[in-house]
Coordinates of C-alpha atoms in Angstrom, one line a residue:
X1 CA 13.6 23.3 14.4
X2 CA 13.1 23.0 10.5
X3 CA 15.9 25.5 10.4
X4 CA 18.2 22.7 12.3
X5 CA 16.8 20.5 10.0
X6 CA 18.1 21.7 6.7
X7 CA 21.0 23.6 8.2
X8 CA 22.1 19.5 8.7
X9 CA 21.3 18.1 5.7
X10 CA 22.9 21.5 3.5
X11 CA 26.2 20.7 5.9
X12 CA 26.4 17.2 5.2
X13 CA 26.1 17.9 1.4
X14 CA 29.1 20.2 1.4
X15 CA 30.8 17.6 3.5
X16 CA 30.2 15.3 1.2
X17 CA 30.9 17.0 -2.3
X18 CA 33.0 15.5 -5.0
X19 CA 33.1 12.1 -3.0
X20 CA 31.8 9.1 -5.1
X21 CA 28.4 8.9 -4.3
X22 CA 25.7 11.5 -2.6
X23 CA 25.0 8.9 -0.2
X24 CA 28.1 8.7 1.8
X25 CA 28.0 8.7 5.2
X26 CA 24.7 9.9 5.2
X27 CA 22.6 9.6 8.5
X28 CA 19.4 7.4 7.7
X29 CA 16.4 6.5 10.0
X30 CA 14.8 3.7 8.6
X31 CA 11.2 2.5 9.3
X32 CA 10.7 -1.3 9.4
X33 CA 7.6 -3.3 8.7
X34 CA 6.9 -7.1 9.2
X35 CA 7.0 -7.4 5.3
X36 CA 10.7 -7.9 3.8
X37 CA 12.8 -7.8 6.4
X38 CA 15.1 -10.3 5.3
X39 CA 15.3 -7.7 2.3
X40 CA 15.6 -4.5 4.0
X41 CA 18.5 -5.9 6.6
X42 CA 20.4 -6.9 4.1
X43 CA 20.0 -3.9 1.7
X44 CA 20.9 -1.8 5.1
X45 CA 23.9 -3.7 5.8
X46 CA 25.3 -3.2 1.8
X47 CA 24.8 0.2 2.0
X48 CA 26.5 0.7 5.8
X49 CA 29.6 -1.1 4.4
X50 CA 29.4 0.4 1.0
X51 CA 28.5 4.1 2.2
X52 CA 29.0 4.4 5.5
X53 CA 25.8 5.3 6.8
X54 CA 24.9 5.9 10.2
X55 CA 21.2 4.1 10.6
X56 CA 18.7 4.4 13.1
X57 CA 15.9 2.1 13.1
X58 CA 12.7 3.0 14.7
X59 CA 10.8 -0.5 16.1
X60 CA 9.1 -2.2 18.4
X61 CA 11.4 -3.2 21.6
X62 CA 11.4 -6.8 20.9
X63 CA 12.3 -6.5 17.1
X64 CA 16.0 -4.9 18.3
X65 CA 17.7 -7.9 17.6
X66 CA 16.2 -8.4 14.4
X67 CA 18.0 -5.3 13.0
X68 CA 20.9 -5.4 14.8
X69 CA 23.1 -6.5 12.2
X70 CA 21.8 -4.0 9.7
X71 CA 22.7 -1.1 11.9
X72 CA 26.4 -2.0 12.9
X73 CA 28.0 -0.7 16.4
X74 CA 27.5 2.9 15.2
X75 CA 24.0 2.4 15.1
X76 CA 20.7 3.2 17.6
X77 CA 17.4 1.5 17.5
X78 CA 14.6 3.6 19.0
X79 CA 11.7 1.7 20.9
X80 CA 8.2 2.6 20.2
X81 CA 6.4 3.5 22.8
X82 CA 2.7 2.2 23.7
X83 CA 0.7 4.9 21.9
X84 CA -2.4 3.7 24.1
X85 CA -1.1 5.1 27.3
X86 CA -0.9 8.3 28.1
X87 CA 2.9 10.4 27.6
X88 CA 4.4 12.7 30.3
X89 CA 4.0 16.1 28.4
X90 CA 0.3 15.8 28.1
X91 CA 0.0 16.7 31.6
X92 CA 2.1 19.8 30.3
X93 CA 0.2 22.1 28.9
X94 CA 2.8 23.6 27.0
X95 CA 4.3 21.0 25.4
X96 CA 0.9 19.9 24.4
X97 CA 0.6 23.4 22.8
X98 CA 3.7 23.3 21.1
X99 CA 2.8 19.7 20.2
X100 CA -0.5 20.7 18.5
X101 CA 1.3 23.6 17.1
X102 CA 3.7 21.2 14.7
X103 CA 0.6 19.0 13.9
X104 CA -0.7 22.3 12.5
X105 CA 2.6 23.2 10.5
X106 CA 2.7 19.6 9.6
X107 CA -0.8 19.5 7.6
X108 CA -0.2 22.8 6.1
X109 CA 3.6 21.3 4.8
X110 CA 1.8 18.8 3.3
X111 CA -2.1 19.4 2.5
X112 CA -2.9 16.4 4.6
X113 CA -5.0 16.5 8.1
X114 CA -3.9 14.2 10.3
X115 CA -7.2 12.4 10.4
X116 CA -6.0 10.6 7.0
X117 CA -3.7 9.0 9.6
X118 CA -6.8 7.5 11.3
X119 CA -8.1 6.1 8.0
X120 CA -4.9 4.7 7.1
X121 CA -5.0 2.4 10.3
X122 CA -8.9 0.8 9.7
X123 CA -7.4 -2.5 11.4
X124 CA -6.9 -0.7 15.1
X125 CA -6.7 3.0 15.5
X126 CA -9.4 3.9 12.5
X127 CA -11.6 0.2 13.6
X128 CA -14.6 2.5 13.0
X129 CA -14.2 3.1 9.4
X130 CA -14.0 -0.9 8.9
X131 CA -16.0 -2.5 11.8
X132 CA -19.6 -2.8 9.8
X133 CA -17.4 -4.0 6.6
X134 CA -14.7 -6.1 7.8
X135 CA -14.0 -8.9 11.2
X136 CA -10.8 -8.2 12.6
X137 CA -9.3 -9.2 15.7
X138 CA -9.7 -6.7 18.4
X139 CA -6.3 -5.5 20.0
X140 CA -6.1 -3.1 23.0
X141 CA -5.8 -0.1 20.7
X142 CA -9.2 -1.1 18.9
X143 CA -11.3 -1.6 22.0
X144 CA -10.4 1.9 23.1
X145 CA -11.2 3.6 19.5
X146 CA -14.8 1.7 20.0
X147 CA -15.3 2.9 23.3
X148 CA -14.0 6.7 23.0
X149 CA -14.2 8.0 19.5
X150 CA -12.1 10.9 21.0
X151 CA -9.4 8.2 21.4
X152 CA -7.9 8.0 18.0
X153 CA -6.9 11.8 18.3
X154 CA -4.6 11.2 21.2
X155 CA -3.1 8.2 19.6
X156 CA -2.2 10.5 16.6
X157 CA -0.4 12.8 18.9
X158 CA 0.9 10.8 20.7
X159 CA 2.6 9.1 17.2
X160 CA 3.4 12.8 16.6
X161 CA 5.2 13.6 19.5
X162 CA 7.6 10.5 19.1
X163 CA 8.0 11.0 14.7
X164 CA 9.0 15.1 16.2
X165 CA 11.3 13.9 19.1
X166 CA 12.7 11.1 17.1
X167 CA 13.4 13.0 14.1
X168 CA 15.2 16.3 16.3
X169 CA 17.5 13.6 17.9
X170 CA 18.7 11.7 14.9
X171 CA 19.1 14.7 12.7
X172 CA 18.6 12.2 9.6
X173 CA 19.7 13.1 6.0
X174 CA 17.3 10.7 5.1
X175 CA 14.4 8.8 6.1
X176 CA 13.7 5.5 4.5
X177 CA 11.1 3.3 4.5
X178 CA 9.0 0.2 2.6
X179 CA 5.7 2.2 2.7
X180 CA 4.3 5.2 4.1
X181 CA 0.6 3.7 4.6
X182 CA 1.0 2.5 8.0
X183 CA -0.4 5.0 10.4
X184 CA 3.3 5.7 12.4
X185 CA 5.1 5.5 8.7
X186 CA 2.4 8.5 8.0
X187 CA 3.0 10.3 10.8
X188 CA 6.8 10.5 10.1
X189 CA 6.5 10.9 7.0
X190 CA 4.3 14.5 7.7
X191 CA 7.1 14.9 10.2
X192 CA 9.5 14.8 8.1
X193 CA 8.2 16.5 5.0
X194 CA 7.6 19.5 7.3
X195 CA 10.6 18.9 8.8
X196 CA 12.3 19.4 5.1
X197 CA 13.9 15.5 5.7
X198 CA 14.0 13.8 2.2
X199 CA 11.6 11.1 3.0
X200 CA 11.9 7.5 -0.3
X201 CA 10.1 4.4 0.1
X202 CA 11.4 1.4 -1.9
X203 CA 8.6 -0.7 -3.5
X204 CA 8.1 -3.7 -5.3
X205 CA 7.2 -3.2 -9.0
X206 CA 3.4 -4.7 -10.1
X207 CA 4.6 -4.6 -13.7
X208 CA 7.6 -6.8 -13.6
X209 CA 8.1 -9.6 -11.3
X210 CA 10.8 -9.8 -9.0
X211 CA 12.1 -5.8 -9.2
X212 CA 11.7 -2.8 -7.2
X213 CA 12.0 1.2 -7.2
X214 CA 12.3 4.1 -5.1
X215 CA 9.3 6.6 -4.7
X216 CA 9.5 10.2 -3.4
X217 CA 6.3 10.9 -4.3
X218 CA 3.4 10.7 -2.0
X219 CA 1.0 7.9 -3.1
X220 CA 4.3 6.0 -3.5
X221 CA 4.1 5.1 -7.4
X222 CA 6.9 4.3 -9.9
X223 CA 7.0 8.6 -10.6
X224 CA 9.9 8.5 -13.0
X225 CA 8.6 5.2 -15.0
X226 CA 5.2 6.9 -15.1
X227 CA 6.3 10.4 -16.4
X228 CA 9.3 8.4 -18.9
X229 CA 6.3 6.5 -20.1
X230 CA 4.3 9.4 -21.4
X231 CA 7.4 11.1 -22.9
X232 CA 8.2 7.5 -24.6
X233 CA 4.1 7.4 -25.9
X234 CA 4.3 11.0 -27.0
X235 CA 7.4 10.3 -29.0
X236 CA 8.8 7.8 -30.8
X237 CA 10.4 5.8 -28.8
X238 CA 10.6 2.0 -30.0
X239 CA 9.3 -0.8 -27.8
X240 CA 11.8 -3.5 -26.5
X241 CA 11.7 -7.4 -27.8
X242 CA 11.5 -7.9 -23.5
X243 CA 7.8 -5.6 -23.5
X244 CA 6.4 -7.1 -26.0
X245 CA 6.8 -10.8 -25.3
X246 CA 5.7 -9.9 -21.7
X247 CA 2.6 -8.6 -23.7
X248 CA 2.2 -11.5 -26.0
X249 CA 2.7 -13.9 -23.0
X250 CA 0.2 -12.2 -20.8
X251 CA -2.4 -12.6 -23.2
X252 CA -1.8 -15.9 -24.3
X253 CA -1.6 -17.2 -20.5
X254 CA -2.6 -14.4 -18.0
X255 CA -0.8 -14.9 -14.8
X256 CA -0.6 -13.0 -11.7
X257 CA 2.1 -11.0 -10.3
X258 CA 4.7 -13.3 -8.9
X259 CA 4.8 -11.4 -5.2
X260 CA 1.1 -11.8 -5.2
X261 CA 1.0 -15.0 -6.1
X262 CA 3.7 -16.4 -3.6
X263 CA 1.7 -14.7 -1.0
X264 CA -1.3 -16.4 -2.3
X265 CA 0.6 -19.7 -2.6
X266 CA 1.9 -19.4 0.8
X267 CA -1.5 -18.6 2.4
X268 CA -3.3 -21.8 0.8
X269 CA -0.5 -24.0 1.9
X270 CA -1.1 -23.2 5.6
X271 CA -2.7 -26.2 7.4
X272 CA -4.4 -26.3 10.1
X273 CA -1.7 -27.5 12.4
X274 CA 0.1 -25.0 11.0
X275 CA -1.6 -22.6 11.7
X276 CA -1.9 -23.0 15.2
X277 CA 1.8 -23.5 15.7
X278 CA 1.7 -20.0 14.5
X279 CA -0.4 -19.1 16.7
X280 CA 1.0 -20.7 19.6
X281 CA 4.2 -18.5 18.4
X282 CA 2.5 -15.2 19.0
X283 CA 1.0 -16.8 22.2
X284 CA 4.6 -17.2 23.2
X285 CA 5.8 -13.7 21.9
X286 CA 2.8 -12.1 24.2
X287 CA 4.1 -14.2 27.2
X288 CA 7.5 -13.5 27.0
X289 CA 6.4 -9.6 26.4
X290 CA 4.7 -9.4 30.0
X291 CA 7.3 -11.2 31.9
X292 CA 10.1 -9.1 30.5
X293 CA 8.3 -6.1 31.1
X294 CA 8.8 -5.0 27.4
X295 CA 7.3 -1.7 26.5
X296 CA 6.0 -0.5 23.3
X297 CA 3.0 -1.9 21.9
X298 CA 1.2 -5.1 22.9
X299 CA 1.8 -7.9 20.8
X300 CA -0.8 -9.3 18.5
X301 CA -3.6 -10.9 20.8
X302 CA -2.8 -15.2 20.3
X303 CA -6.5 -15.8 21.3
X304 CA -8.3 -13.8 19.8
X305 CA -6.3 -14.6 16.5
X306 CA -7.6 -18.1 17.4
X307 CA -11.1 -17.2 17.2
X308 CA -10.6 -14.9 14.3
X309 CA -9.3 -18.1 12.3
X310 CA -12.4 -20.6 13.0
X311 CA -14.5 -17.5 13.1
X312 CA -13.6 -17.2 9.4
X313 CA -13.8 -20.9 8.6
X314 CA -17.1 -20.8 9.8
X315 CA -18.1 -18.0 7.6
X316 CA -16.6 -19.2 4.4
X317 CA -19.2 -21.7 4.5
X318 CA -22.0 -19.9 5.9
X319 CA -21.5 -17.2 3.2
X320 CA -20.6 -19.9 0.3
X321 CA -23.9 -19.4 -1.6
X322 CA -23.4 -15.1 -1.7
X323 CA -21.3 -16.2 -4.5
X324 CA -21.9 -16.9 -8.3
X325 CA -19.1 -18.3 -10.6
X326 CA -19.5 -18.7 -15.1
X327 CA -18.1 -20.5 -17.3
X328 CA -16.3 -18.9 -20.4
X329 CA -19.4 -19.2 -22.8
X330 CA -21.7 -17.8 -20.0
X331 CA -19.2 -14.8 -20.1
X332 CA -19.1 -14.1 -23.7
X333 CA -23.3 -14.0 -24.0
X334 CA -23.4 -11.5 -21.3
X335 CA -22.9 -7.8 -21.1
X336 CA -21.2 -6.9 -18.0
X337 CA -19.1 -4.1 -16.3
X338 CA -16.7 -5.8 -13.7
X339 CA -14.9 -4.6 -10.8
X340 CA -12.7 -6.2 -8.9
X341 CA -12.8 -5.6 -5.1
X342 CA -9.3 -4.8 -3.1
X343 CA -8.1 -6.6 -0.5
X344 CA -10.4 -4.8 2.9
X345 CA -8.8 -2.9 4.6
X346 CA -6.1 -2.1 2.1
X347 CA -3.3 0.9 1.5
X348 CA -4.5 1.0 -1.6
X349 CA -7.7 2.7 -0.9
X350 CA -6.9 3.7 2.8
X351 CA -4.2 5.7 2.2
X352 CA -3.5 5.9 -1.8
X353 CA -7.4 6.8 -2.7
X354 CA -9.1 7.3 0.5
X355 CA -11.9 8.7 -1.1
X356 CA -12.9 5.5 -2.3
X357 CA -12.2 3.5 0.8
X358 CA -15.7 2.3 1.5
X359 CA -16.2 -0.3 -1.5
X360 CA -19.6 -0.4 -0.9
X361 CA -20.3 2.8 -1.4
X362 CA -18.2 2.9 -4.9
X363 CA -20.5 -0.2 -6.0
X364 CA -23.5 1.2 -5.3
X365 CA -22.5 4.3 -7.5
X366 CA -21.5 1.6 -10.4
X367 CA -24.9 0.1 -9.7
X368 CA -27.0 3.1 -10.3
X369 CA -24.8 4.0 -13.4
X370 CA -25.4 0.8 -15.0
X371 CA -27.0 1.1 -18.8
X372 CA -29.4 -0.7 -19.9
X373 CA -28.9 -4.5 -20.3
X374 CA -25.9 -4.6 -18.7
X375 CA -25.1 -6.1 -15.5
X376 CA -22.2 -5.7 -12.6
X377 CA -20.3 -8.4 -11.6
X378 CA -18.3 -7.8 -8.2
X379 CA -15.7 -10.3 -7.9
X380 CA -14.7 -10.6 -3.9
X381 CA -10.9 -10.5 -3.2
X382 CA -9.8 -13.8 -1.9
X383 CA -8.5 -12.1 1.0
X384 CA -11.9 -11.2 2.1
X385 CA -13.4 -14.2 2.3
X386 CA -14.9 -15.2 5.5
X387 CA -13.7 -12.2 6.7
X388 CA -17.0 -9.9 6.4
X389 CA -20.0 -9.6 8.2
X390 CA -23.1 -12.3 6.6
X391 CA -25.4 -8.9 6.3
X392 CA -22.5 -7.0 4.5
X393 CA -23.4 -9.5 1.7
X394 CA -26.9 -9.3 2.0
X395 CA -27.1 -5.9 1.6
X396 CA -24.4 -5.6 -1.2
X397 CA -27.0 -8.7 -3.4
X398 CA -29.7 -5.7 -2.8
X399 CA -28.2 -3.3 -5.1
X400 CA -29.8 -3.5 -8.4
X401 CA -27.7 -5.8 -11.4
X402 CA -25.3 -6.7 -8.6
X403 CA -23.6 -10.4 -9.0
X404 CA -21.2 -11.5 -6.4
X405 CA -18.5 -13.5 -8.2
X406 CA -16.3 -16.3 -6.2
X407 CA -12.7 -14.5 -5.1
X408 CA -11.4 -17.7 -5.9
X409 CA -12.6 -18.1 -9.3
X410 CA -10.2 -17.4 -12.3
X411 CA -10.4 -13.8 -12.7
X412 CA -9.2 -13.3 -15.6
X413 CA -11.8 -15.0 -17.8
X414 CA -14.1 -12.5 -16.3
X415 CA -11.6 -10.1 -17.6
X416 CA -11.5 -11.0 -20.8
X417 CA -15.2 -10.9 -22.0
X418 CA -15.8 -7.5 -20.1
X419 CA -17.6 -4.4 -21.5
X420 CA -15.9 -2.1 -19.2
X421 CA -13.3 -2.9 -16.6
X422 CA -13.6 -0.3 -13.4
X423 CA -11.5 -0.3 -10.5
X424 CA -10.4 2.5 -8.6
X425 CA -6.3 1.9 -8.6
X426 CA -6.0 -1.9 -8.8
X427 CA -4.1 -3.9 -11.2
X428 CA -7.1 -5.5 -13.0
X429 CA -7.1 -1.8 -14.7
X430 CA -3.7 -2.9 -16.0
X431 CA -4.7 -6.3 -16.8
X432 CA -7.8 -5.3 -18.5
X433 CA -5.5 -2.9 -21.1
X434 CA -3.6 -5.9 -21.9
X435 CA -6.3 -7.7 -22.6
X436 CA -7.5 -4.9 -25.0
X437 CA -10.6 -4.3 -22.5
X438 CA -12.1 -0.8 -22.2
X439 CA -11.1 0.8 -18.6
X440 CA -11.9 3.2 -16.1
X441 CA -9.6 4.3 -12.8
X442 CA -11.3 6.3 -10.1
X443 CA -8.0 7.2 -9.0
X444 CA -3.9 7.5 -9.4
X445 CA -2.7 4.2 -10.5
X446 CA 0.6 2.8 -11.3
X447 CA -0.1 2.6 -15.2
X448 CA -1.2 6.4 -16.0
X449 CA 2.0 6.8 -17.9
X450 CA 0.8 4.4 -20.6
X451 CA -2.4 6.8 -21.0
X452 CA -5.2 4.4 -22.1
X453 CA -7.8 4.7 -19.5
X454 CA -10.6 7.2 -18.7
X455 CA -10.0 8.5 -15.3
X456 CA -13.1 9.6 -13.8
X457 CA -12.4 12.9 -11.7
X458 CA -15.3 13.3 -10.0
X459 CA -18.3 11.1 -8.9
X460 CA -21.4 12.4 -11.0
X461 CA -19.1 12.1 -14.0
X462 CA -19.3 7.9 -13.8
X463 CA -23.1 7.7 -15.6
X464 CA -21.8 9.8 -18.7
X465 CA -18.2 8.1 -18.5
X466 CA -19.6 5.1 -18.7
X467 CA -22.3 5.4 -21.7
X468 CA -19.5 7.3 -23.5
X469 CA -16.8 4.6 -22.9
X470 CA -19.1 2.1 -24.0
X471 CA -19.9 3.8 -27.2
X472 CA -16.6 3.3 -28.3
X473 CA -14.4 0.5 -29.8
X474 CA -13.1 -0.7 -26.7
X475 CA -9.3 -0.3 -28.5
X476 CA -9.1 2.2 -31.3
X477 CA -5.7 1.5 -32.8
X478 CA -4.1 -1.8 -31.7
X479 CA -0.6 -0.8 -33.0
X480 CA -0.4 2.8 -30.9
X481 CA -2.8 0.5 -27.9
X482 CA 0.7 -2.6 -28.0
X483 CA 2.9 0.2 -28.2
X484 CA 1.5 2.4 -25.1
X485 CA 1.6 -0.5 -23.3
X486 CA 5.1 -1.5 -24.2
X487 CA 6.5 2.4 -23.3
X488 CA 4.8 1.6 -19.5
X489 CA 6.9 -1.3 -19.3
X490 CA 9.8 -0.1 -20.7
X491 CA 9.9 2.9 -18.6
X492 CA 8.9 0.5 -15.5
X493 CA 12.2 -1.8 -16.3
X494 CA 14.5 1.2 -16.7
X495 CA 13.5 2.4 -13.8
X496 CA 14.0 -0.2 -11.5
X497 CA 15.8 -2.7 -10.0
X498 CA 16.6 -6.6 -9.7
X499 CA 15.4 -7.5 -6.1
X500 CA 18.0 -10.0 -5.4
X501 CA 20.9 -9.2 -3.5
X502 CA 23.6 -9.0 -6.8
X503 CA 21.0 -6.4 -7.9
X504 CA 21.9 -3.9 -4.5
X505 CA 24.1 -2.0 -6.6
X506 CA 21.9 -0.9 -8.9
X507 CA 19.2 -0.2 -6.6
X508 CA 21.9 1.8 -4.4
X509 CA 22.3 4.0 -7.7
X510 CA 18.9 4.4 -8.2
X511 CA 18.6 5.8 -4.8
X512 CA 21.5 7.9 -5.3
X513 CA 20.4 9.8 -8.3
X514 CA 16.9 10.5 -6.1
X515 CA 18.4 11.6 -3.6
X516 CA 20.2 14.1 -5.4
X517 CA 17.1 15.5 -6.5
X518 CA 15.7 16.0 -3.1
X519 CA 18.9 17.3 -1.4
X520 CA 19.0 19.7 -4.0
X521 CA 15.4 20.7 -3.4
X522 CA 15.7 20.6 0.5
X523 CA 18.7 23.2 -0.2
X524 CA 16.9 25.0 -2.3
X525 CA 19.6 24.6 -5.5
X526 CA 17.7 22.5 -7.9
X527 CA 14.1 20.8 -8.2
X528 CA 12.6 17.7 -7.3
X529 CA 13.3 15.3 -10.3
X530 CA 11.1 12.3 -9.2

């Protein structure tokens, strides 16, 4: 099979050699999400027309017609199936062998067990890791994963045996996706890599508004802009006019990322009525999925979304009181190490730091680090509110120099009169650099490249890296501070892409230069450049 594999991909590359771009008429199985579609169809459709590829799109049954256009008539779309039910080869019990077998070839490929798949999905088929930290709606995937705890390992196969028979059918030069993080986007992607299928994701930048870049790596991050980065901080590379206004600006008037905040923006203007038009949409989408006899997974649950919304209404005032908010001067006569919590559950953790999933348990460490004097301020992600258990609270104002701060509060004041800034990957590591705070990342971020915070390896090294980090100026030379800083977003610009659609061109050559790399990997004739 892997031989097949390969033998397709060398094949097309010879095929293909001296033509204008490595990307012609390349076979590429793409992976849709909800998020950017209007994006994604688009880019697809540019590239068929510009490249001539031949795209599959792996969906759900009723999202056909959504992707249509992108594919062209030369084209598939392959249905999901329903992973709750059970597949004709498990009553086989050689195909089940065989399926177990490239599970097994699968994790070594990769160093990954395919139980990281579980934890990727917390919402439905990993509902255990989340259910005492987080209220989600209960589909008919997470009632099973309650009830059996055996369940979520079927599921996985299951996901397995469709990413294997998928992959064998399309024979794809590429597979493409927005993000690997979603449990059936993991499973392909361990598919594939095993597989030897070039496997990019194209994401949206969190140090420049309104660009994106292609990731081969696994965690997904900006790899070239990071590595460029140190190169441009170990040399002497000069920082552009561009960086440092974005620097100056930042610090004069912090603002967040302009994708976060239009999906902020977009959730606060939702009104009630609004919101249960919405729903009333998803009640329809449900009906029409029984009466045509759709397969593939069940649609979201309109009900139970219904109680999920006044659910939460009713605990955002319930739980109103949990949560403490300063003023400015407050702030500045306190000494305090903060920590922002991620959205629960979230890819960043789940999938890109998984040892740090549970947030509780990484602020309870913080808490029984904390010097003396000092206290920890835990600022809730607005996301969350209303969305936890009363006693997950309760417990979490327990831990010793614990204050809960307001997710809706300005966070960046809190920011800017911080001791020591800890997160594990999330951008108020970033933020707090800019605003010449001391840092600490308990895991990969996007900023390593710019080299300025202490990344904590292991757990028992947090008590000493915190005493030592506090020891210290919290910048030691603002010049080579602005100008690490500038090389990270230097390297970030020159590395991507303009999201709009005039700016498809240069994402296409982006892409094409990766690609490269990985074909000539997958061949075995070069190394992977990104």
């Amino acid at each position: 099979m892997n031989e097949t594999i390969s033998t397709s991909v060398q094949d097309t590359a010879e095929t293909q050699r001296g033509s204008g771009s490595p990307l012609d008429g390349r076979r590429v199985l793409f992976l849709p999400k909800n998020s950017r579609t209007p994006y994604f169809t688009a880019f697809l459709e540019k590239a068929r027309e510009k490249h001539g590829w031949q795209i599959a799109v792996a969906g759900p049954e009723d999202s056909e017609q959504v992707w249509r256009g992108a594919i062209g008539p030369s084209g598939t779309y392959c249905s999901v199936p329903d992973f709750v039910t059970h597949q004709a080869w498990e009553k086989d019990d050689a195909a089940a062998d065989d399926l177990d077998r490239f599970i097994e070839h699968c994790e070594r490929a990769s160093g990954i067990s395919a139980s990281r798949i579980i934890l990727a999905g917390e919402r439905d088929l990993g509902r255990g890791f989340s259910q005492p930290i987080y209220h989600w709606f209960h589909n008919s995937m997470a009632r099973r994963v309650l009830a059996d705890n055996t369940e979520p390992t079927r599921i996985v196969r299951r996901m397995f045996a469709f990413a294997r028979d998928t992959l064998q059918a399309k024979k794809p030069d590429l597979l493409l996706a927005g993000e690997w993080a979603d449990p059936l986007c993991f499973t392909f992607y361990l598919a594939a890599r095993q597989m030897d299928i070039p496997c990019v994701v194209n994401r949206l930048s969190k140090l420049w508004s309104g660009r994106c870049y292609w990731s081969a790596g696994q965690l997904m991050y900006n790899d070239l802009a990071r590595r460029d980065a140190q190169d441009r901080v170990a040399g002497s590379d000069p920082v552009s006019a561009r960086a440092q206004s974005r620097i100056e600006e930042f610090r004069d008037r912090p603002n967040t990322l302009g994708y976060v905040q239009k999906n902020w923006d977009k959730l606060d203007s939702r009104g009630f009525f609004a919101t249960h038009i919405d729903i009333a949409r998803v009640f329809g989408v449900g009906m029409r999925h029984r009466i045509k006899g759709r397969g593939g997974p069940s649609p979201k649950p309109a009900l139970r979304l219904l109680g999920d919304f006044y659910r939460r209404k009713w605990l955002k005032m319930r739980q109103s009181g949990f949560y403490s908010r300063f003023d400015e001067s407050d702030l500045r006569d306190m000494r305090y190490i903060y920590i922002a919590l991620h959205k629960d559950p979230e890819q960043a953790l789940n999938y890109q730091a998984p040892f740090w999933s549970n947030q509780y348990n990484t602020i309870s460490l913080l808490s029984s680090c904390l010097p003396d004097g000092y206290r920890l301020l835990v600022r809730e992600h607005r996301n969350n509110v209303g969305r936890r258990p009363t006693v997950y609270y309760k417990d979490l104002l327990r831990l010793p120099g614990l204050i809960l701060v307001d997710g809706f509060d300005d966070q960046f004041k809190y920011l800017r009169s911080a001791e020591l800034v800890a997160t594990e990957n999330g951008s108020s590591g970033w933020e707090g650099l800019v605003l010449g705070r001391r840092v600490i990342t308990l895991a990969d971020t996007f900023y390593d490249g710019a080299g300025l915070a202490r990344r904590i390896e292991e757990p028992e090294q947090m008590a000493s890296a915190i005493v030592d980090r506090l020891e210290r100026p919290s910048v030691g030379n603002s010049t080579d501070h602005d100008r690490a800083l500038g090389c990270m977003l230097d390297a970030e610009w020159d590395h991507s892409a303009p999201l709009e659609d005039a700016g498809f061109e240069e994402t296409l050559g982006f892409l094409s230069g990766l690609y490269s790399g990985l074909e000539r990997k997958s061949t075995g004739k070069g190394s992977l450049s990104s």
